[in-house]
PDB file of C-alpha atoms in Angstrom:
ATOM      1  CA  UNK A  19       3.557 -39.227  10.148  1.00 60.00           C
ATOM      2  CA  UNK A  20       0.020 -37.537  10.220  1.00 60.00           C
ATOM      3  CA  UNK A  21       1.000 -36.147  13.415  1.00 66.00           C
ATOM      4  CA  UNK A  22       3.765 -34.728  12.199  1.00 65.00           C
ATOM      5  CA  UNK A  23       2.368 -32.954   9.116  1.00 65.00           C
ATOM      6  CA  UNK A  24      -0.291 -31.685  11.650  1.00 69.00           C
ATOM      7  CA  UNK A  25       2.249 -30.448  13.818  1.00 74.00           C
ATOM      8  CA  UNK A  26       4.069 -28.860  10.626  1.00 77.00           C
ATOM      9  CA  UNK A  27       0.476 -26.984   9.519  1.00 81.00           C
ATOM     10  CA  UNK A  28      -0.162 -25.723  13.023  1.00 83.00           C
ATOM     11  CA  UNK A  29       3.192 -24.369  13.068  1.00 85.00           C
ATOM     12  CA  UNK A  30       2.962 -22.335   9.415  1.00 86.00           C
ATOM     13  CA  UNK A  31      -0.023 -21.155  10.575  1.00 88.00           C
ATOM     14  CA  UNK A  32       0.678 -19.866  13.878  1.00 89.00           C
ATOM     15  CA  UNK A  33       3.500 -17.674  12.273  1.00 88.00           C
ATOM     16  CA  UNK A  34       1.292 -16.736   9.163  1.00 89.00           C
ATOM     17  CA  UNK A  35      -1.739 -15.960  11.847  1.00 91.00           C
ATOM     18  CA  UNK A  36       0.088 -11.897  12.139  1.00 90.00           C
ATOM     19  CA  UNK A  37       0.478 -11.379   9.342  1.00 89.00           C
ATOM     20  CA  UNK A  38      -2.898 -12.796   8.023  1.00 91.00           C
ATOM     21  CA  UNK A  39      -4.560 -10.778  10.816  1.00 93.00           C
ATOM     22  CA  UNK A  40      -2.851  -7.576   9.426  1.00 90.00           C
ATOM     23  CA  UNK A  41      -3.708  -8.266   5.704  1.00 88.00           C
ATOM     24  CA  UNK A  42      -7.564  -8.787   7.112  1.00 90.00           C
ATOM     25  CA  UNK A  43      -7.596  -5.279   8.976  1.00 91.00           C
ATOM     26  CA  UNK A  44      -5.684  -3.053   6.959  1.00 87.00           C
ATOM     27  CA  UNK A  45      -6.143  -4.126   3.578  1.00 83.00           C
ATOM     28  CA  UNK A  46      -9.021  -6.790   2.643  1.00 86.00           C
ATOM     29  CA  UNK A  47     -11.640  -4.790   5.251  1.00 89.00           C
ATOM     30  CA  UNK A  48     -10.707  -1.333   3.375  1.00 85.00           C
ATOM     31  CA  UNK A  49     -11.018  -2.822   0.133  1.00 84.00           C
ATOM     32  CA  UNK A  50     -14.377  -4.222   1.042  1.00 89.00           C
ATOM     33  CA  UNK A  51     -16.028  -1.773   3.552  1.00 90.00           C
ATOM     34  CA  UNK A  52     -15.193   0.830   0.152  1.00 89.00           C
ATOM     35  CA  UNK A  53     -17.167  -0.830  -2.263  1.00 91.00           C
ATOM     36  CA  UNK A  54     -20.533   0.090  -0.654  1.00 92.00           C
ATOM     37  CA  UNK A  55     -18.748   3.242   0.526  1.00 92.00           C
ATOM     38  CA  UNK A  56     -18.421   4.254  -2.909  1.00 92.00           C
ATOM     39  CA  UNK A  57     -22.259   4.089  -3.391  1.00 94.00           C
ATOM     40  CA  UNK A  58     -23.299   6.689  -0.523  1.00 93.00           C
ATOM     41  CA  UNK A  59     -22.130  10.514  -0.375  1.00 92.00           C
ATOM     42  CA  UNK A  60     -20.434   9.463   2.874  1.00 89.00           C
ATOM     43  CA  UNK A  61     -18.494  12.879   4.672  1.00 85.00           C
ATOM     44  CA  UNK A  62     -18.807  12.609   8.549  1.00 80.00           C
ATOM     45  CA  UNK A  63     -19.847  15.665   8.724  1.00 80.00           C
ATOM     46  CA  UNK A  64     -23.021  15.409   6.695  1.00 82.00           C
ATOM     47  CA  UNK A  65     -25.776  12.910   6.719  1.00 86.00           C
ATOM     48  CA  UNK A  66     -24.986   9.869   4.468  1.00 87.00           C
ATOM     49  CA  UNK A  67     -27.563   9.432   1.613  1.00 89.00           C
ATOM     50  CA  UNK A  68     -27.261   6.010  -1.086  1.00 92.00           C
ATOM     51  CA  UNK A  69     -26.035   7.672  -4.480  1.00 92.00           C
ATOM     52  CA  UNK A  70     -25.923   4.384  -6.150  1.00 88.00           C
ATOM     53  CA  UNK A  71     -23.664   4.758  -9.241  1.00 92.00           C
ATOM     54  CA  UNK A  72     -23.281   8.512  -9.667  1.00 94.00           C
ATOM     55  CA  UNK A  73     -19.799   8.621  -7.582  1.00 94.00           C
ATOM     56  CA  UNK A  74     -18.647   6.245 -10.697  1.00 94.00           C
ATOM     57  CA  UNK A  75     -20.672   8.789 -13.264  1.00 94.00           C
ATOM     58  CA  UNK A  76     -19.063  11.797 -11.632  1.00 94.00           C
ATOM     59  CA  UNK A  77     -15.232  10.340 -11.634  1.00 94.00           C
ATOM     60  CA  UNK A  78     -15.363   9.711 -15.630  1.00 93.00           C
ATOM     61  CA  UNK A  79     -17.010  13.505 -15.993  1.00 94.00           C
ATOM     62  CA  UNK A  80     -13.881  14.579 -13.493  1.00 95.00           C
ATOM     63  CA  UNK A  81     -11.184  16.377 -15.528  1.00 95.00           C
ATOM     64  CA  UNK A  82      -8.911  16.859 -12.582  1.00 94.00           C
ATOM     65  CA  UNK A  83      -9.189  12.952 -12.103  1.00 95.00           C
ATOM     66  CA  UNK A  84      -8.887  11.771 -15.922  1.00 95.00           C
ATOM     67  CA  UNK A  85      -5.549  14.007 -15.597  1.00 95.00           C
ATOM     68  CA  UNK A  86      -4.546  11.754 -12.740  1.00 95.00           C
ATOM     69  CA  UNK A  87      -4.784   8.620 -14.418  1.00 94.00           C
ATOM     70  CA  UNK A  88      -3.045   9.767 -17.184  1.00 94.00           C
ATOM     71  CA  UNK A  89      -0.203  11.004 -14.905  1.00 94.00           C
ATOM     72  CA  UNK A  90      -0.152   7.506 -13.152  1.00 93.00           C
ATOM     73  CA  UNK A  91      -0.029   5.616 -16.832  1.00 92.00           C
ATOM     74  CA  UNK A  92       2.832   7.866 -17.843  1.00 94.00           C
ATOM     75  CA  UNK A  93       4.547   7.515 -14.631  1.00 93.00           C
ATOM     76  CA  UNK A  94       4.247   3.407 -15.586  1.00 92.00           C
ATOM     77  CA  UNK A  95       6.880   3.992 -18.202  1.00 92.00           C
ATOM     78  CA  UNK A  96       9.537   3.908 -15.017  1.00 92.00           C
ATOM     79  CA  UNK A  97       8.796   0.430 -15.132  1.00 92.00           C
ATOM     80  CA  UNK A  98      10.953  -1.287 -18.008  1.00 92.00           C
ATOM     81  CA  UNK A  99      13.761   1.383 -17.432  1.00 94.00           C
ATOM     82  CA  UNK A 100      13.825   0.483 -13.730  1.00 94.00           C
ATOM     83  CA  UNK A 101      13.900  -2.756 -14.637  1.00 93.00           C
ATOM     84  CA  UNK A 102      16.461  -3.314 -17.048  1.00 94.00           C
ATOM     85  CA  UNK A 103      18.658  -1.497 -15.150  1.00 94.00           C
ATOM     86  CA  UNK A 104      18.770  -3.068 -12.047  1.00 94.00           C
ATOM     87  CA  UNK A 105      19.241  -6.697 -13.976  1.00 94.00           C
ATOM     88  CA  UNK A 106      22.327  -5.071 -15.414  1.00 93.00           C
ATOM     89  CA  UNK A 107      23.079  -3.757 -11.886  1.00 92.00           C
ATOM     90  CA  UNK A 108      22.695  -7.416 -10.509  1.00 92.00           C
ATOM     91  CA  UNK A 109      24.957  -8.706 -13.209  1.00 91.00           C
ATOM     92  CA  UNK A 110      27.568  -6.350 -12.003  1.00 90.00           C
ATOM     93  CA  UNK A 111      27.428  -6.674  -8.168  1.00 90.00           C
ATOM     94  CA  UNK A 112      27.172 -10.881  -8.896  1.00 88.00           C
ATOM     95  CA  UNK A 113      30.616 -11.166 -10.798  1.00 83.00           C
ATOM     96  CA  UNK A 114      33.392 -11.461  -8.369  1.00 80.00           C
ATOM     97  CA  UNK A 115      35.177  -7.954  -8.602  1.00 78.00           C
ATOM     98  CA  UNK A 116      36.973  -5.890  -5.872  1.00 80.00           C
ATOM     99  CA  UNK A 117      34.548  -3.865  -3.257  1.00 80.00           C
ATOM    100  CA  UNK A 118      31.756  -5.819  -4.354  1.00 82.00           C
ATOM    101  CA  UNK A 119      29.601  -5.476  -1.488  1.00 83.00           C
ATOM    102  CA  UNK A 120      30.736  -1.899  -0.811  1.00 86.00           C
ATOM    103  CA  UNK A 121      28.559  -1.646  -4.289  1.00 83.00           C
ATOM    104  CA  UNK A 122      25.749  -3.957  -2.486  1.00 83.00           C
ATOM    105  CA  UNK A 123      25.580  -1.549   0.340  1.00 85.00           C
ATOM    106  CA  UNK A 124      25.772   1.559  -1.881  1.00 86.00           C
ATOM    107  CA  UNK A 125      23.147   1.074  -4.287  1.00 86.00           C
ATOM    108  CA  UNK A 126      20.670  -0.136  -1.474  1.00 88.00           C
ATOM    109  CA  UNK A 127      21.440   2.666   0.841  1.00 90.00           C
ATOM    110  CA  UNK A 128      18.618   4.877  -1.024  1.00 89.00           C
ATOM    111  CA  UNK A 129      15.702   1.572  -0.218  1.00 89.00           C
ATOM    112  CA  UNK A 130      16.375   2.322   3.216  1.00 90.00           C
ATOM    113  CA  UNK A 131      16.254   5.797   3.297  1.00 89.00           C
ATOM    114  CA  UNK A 132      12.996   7.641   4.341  1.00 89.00           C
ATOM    115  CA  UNK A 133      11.296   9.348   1.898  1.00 87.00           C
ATOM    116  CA  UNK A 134      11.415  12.582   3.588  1.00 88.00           C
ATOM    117  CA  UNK A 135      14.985  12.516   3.556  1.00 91.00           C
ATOM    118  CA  UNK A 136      15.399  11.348  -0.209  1.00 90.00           C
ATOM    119  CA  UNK A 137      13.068  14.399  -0.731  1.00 88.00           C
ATOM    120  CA  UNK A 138      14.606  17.036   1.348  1.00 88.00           C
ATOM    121  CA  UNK A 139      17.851  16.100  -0.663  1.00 90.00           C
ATOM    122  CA  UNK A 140      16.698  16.050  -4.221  1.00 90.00           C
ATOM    123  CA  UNK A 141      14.878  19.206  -3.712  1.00 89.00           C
ATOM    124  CA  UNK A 142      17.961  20.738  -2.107  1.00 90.00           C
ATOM    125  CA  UNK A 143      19.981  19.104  -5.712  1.00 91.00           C
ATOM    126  CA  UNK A 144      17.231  20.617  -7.714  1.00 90.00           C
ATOM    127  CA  UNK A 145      16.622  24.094  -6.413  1.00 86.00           C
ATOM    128  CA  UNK A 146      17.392  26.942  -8.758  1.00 85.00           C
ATOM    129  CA  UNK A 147      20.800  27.081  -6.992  1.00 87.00           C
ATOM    130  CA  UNK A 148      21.165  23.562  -6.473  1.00 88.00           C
ATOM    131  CA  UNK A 149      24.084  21.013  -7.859  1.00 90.00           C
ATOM    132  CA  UNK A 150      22.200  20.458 -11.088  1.00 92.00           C
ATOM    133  CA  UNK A 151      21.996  22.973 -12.304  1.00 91.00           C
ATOM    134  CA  UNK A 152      25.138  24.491 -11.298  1.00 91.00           C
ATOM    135  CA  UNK A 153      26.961  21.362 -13.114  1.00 92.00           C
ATOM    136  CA  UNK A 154      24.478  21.281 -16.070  1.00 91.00           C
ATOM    137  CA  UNK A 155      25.693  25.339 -16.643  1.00 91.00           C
ATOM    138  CA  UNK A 156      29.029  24.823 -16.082  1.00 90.00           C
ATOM    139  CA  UNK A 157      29.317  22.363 -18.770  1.00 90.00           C
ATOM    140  CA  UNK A 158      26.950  24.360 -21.142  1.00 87.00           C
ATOM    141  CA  UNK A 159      24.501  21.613 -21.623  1.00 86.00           C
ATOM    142  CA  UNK A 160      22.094  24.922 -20.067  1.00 83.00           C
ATOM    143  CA  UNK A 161      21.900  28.674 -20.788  1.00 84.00           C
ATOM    144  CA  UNK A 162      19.788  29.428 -17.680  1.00 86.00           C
ATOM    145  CA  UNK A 163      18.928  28.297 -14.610  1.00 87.00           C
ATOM    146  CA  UNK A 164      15.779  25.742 -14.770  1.00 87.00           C
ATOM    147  CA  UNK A 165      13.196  24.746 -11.585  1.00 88.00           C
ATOM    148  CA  UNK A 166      12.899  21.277 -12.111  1.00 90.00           C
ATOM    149  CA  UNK A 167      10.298  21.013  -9.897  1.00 90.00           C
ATOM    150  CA  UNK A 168       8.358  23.829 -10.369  1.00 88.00           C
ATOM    151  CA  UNK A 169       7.949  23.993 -14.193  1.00 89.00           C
ATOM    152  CA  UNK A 170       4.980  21.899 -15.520  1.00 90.00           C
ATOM    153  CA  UNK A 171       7.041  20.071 -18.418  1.00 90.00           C
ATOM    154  CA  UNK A 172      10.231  18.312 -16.602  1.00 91.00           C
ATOM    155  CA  UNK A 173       8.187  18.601 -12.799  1.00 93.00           C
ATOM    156  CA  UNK A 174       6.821  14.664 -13.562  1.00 94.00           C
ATOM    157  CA  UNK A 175       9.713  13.347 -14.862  1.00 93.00           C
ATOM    158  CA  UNK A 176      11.978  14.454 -12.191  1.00 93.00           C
ATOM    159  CA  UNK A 177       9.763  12.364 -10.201  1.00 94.00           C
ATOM    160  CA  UNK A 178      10.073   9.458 -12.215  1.00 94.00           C
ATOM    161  CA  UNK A 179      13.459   9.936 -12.168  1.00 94.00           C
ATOM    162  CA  UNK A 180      13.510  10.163  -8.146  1.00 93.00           C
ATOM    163  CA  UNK A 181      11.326   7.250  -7.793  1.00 92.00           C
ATOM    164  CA  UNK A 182      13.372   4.981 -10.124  1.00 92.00           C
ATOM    165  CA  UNK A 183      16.762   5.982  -8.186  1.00 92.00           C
ATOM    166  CA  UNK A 184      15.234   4.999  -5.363  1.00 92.00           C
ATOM    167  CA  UNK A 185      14.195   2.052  -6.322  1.00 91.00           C
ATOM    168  CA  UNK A 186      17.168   0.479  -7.849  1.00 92.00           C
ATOM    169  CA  UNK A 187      18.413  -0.906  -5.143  1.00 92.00           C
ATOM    170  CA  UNK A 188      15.766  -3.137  -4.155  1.00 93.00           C
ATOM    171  CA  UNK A 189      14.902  -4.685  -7.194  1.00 94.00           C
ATOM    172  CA  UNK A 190      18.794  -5.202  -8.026  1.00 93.00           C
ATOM    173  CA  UNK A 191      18.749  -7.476  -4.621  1.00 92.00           C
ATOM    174  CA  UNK A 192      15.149  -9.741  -6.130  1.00 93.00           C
ATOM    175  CA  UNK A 193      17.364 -10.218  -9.254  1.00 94.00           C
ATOM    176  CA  UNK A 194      20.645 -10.805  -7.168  1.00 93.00           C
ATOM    177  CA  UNK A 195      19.047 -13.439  -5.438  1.00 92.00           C
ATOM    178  CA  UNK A 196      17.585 -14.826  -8.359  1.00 92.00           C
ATOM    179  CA  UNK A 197      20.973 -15.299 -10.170  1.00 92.00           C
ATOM    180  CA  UNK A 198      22.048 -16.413  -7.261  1.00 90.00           C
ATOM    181  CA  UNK A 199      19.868 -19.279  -7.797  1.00 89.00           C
ATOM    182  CA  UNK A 200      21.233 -19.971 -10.802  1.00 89.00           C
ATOM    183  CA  UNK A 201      23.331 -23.466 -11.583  1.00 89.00           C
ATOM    184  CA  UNK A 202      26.898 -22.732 -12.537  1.00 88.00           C
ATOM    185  CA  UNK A 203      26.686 -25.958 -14.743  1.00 89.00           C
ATOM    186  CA  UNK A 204      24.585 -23.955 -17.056  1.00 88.00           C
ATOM    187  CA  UNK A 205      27.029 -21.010 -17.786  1.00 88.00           C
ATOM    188  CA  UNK A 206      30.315 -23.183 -18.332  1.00 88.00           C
ATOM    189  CA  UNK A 207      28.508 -25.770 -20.550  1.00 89.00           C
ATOM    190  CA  UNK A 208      27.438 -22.603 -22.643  1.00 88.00           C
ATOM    191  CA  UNK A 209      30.804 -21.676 -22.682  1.00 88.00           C
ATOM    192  CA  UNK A 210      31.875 -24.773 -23.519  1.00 88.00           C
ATOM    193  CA  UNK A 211      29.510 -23.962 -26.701  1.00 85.00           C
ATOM    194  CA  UNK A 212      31.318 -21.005 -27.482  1.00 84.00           C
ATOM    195  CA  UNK A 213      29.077 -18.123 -25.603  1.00 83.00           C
ATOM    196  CA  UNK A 214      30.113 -14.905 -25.114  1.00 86.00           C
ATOM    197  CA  UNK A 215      29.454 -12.757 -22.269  1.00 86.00           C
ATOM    198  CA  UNK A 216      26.300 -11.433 -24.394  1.00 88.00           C
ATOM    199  CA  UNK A 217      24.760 -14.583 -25.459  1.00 90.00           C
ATOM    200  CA  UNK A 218      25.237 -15.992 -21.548  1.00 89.00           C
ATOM    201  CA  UNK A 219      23.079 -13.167 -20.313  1.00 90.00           C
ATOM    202  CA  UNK A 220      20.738 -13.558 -23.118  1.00 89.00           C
ATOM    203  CA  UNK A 221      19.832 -17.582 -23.193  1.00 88.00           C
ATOM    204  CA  UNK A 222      20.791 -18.242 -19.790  1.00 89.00           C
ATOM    205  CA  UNK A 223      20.311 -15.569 -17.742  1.00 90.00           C
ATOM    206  CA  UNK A 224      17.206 -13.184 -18.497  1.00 90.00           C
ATOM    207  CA  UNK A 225      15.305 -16.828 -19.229  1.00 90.00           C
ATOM    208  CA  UNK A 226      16.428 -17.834 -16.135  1.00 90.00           C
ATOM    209  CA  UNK A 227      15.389 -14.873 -14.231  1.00 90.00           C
ATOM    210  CA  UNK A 228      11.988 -15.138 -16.308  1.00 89.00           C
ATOM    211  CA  UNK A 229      10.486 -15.436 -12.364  1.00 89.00           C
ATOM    212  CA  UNK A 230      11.842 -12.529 -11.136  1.00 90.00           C
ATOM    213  CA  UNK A 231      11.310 -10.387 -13.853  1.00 92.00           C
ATOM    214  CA  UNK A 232       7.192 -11.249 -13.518  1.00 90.00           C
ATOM    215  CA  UNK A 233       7.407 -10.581 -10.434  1.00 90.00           C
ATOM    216  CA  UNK A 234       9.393  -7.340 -10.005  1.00 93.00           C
ATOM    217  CA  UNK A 235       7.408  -6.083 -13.516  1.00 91.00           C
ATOM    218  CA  UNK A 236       4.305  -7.016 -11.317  1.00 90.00           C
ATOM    219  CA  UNK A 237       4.925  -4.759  -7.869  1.00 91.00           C
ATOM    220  CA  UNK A 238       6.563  -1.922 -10.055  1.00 92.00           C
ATOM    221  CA  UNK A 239       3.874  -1.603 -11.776  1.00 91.00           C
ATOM    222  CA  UNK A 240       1.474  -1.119  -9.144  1.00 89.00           C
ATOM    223  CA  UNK A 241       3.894   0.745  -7.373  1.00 90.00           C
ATOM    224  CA  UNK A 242       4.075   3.519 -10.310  1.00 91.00           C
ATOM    225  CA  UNK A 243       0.792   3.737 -10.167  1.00 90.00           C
ATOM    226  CA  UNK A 244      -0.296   4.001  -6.583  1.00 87.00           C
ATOM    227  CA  UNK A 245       2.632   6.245  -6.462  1.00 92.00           C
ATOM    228  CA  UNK A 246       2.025   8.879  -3.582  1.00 92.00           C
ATOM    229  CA  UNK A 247       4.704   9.791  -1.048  1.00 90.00           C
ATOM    230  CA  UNK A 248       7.096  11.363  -3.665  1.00 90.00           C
ATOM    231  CA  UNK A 249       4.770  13.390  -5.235  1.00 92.00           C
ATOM    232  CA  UNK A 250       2.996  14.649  -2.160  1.00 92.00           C
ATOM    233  CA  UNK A 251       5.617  15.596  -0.138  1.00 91.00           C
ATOM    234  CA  UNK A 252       7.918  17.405  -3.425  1.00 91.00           C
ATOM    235  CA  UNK A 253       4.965  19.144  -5.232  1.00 91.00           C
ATOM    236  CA  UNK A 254       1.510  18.002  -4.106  1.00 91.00           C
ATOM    237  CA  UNK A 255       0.560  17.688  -7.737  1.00 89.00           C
ATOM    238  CA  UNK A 256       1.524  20.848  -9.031  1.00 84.00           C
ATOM    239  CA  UNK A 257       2.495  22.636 -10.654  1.00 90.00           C
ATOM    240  CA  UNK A 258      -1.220  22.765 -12.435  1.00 90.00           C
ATOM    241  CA  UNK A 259      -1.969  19.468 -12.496  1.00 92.00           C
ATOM    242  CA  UNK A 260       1.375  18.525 -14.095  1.00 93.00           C
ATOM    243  CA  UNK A 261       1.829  15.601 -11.397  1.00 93.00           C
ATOM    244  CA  UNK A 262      -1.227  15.159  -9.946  1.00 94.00           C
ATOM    245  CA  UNK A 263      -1.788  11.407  -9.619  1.00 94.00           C
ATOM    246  CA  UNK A 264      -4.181   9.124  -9.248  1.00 94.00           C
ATOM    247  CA  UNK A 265      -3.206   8.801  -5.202  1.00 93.00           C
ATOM    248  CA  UNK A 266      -2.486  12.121  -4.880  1.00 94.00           C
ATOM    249  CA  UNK A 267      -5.884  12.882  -6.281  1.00 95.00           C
ATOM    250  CA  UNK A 268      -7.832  10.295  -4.429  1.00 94.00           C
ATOM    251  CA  UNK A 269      -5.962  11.623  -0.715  1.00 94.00           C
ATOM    252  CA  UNK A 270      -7.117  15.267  -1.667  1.00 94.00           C
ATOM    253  CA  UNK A 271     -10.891  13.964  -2.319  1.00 93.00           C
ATOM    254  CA  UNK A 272     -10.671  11.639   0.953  1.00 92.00           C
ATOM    255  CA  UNK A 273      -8.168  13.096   3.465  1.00 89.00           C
ATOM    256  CA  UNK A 274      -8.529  16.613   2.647  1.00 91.00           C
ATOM    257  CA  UNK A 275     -11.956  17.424   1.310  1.00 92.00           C
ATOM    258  CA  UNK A 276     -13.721  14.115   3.514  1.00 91.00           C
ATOM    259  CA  UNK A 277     -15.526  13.311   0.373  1.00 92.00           C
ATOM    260  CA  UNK A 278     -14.932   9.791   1.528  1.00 92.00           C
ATOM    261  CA  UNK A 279     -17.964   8.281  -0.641  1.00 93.00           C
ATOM    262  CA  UNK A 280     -16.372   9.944  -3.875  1.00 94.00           C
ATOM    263  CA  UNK A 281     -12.898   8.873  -2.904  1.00 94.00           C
ATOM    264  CA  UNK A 282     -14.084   5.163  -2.519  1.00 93.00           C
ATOM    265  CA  UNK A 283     -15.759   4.886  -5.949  1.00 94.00           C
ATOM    266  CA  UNK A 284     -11.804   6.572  -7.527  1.00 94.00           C
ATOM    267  CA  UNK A 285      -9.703   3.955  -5.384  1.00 93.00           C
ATOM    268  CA  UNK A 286     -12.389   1.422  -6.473  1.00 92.00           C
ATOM    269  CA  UNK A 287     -11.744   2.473 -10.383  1.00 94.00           C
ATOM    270  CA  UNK A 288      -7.612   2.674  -9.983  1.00 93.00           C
ATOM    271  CA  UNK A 289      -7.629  -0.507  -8.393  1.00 90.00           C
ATOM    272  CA  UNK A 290      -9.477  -2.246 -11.051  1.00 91.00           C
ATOM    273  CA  UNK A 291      -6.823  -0.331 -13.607  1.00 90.00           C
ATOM    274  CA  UNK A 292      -4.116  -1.850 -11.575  1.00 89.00           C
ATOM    275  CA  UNK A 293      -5.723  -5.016 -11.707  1.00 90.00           C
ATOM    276  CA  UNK A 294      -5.963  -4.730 -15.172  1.00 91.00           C
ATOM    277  CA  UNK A 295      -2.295  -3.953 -15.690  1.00 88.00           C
ATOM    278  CA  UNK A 296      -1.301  -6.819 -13.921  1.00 87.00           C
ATOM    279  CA  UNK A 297      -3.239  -9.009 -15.653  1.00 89.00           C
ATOM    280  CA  UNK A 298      -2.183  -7.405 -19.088  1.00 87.00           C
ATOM    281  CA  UNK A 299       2.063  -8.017 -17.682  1.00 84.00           C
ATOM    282  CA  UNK A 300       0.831 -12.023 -16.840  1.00 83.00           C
ATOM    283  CA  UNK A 301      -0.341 -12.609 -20.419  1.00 83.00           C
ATOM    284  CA  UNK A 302       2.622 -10.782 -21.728  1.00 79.00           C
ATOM    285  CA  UNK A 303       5.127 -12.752 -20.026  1.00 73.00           C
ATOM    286  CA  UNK A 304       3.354 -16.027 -20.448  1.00 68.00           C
ATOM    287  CA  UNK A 305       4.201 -15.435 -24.380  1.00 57.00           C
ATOM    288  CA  UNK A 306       7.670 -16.339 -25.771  1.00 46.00           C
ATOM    289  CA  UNK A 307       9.515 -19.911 -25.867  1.00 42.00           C
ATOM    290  CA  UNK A 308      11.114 -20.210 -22.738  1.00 43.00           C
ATOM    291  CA  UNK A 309       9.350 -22.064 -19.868  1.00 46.00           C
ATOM    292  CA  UNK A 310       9.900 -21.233 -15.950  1.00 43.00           C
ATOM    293  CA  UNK A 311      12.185 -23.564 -13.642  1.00 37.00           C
TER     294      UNK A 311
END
C-alpha cells in the first residue's frame, strides 16, 4: 500500500516536474530577480548604481504611468460583461438544440486565433472605410464617418470590446464544463417544485457554478489588467495616452527605453494592484448564502 502511494507521488511529480521547472524560470525567477531590480537604475548600457526607493517615488510622481493604471482599472469593467455573457452563452450551447456544436466551434474559433490576425481584421472592420461604419451610416445610427481607433474617446473601448469578443469563447467552455458537472436530479426536482426556466438558472445554476465564476472572475481580472498584445499591436497607447496601459507602459520603460530598474519597481506596483484585486473578488464571492460543492 505505501509502495503504491509512493509509486503514485513519484508519478504526479515526474509529470508536474515541466511544468514546475517552467513556472521556476519564467515566472517565480522574474518576479524575484525584479524586486532588487527595482531598487538600482539598472540599463545595460550604463553603470548600475542602488537607488533604493526612488524608482517607487518616481512611478507615483509619473503622470504618463498614473494614466496607465487608470486605463487598466477601466479596462477591468470588461470583466462582469464578459462574464455574464458567456454563462448565458454556456446555457445556450448546453441545451440540446440543432447545430449545437457548430455553435461550440464558432464561438471558440476567435480563442484560437492569433492576435495578429484578430487585429489585422478588426482594424480592417474599423477603418474609416471599413464594415462599421459603412453599416452604422447606412442605417443612420451615424452622420459621418468615425476612426474608432484613432479618436481618443471610443479608441479604449473598442479595445475592450475586441478583447471581450475574443474572449468569449473560452470562458463559455470553463462554464460549459462546469454545468456539465451539474446533477440532473437537481433541475427536475426543481421542476417538480414548480421552477421556471428563470428560477432554474437562478437557484440552481449560477450557485452551482459559484466555482467557476471565482475562478473565471479571478484570471479575467488579471487578464484586463495585464492587458498588452491588443493594445500594442492596434494603437500602442495612443492616441495621447487614451489607451496607454499599465503593460503597455511598463514594455515602453523596459523594452524600449532599457530603463529596466524603473520598469521593475512599475511591474512590482501593478502586480501588487492585481494582487489586490484578486484578493478584493475572494472576499466578495465568499459573501452571500450559498456554499460551494
Amino acid at each position: 500500500m505505501y509502495k503504491a502511494i509512493r509509486s503514485e507521488s513519484f508519478a504526479a511529480w515526474a509529470f508536474m516536474a515541466p511544468g514546475l521547472l517552467f513556472l521556476a524560470v519564467f515566472t517565480f525567477w522574474p518576479i524575484i530577480y525584479g524586486i532588487p531590480l527595482s531598487l538600482t537604475d539598472y540599463s545595460v548600457i550604463t553603470e548600475t548604481h542602488f537607488v533604493g526607493l526612488d524608482n517607487f517615488t518616481r512611478a507615483f510622481q509619473d503622470h504618463n504611468f498614473l494614466i496607465s493604471l487608470w486605463n487598466s482599472l477601466v479596462y477591468v469593467l470588461v470583466v462582469p460583461v464578459i462574464q455574464i455573457i458567456s454563462i448565458l452563452m454556456a446555457i445556450l450551447v448546453n441545451s440540446r438544440i440543432p447545430g449545437v456544436k457548430m455553435f461550440r466551434a464558432a464561438y471558440y474559433i476567435p480563442v484560437v486565433t492569433s492576435m495578429v490576425a484578430v487585429a489585422l481584421i478588426w482594424s480592417w472592420l474599423l477603418g474609416n472605410n471599413g464594415v462599421v461604419n459603412y453599416l452604422l451610416l447606412k442605417v443612420g445610427i451615424l452622420s459621418e464617418q468615425i476612426s474608432w481607433l484613432s479618436t481618443s474617446s471610443t479608441a479604449l473601448y473598442v479595445l475592450m470590446f475586441i478583447t471581450m469578443w475574443k474572449g468569449l469563447g473560452y470562458y463559455m467552455m470553463l462554464y460549459l464544463a462546469g454545468l456539465q458537472g451539474i446533477p440532473a436530479d437537481l433541475y427536475e426536482a426543481a421542476r417538480v417544485d414548480g421552477a421556471g426556466p428563470l428560477r432554474l438558472i437562478i437557484h440552481v445554476t449560477l450557485p452551482l457554478l459559484r466555482p467557476h465564476i471565482l475562478f473565471c472572475t479571478v484570471i479575467s481580472v488579471m487578464g484586463a489588467v495585464r492587458v498588452f498584445d491588443e493594445v500594442y499591436i492596434l494603437t500602442k497607447g495612443g492616441p495621447g495616452t487614451s489607451t496607454l496601459t499599465s503593460s503597455v507602459y511598463i514594455f515602453q520603460k523596459g523594452l524600449e527605453q532599457f530603463n529596466f530598474g524603473y520598469a521593475s519597481a512599475l511591474g512590482l506596483i501593478v502586480s501588487v494592484m492585481v494582487a489586490a484585486l484578486s484578493v478584493l473578488v475572494f472576499r466578495l464571492n465568499r459573501r452571500g448564502g450559498v456554499n460551494t460543492y
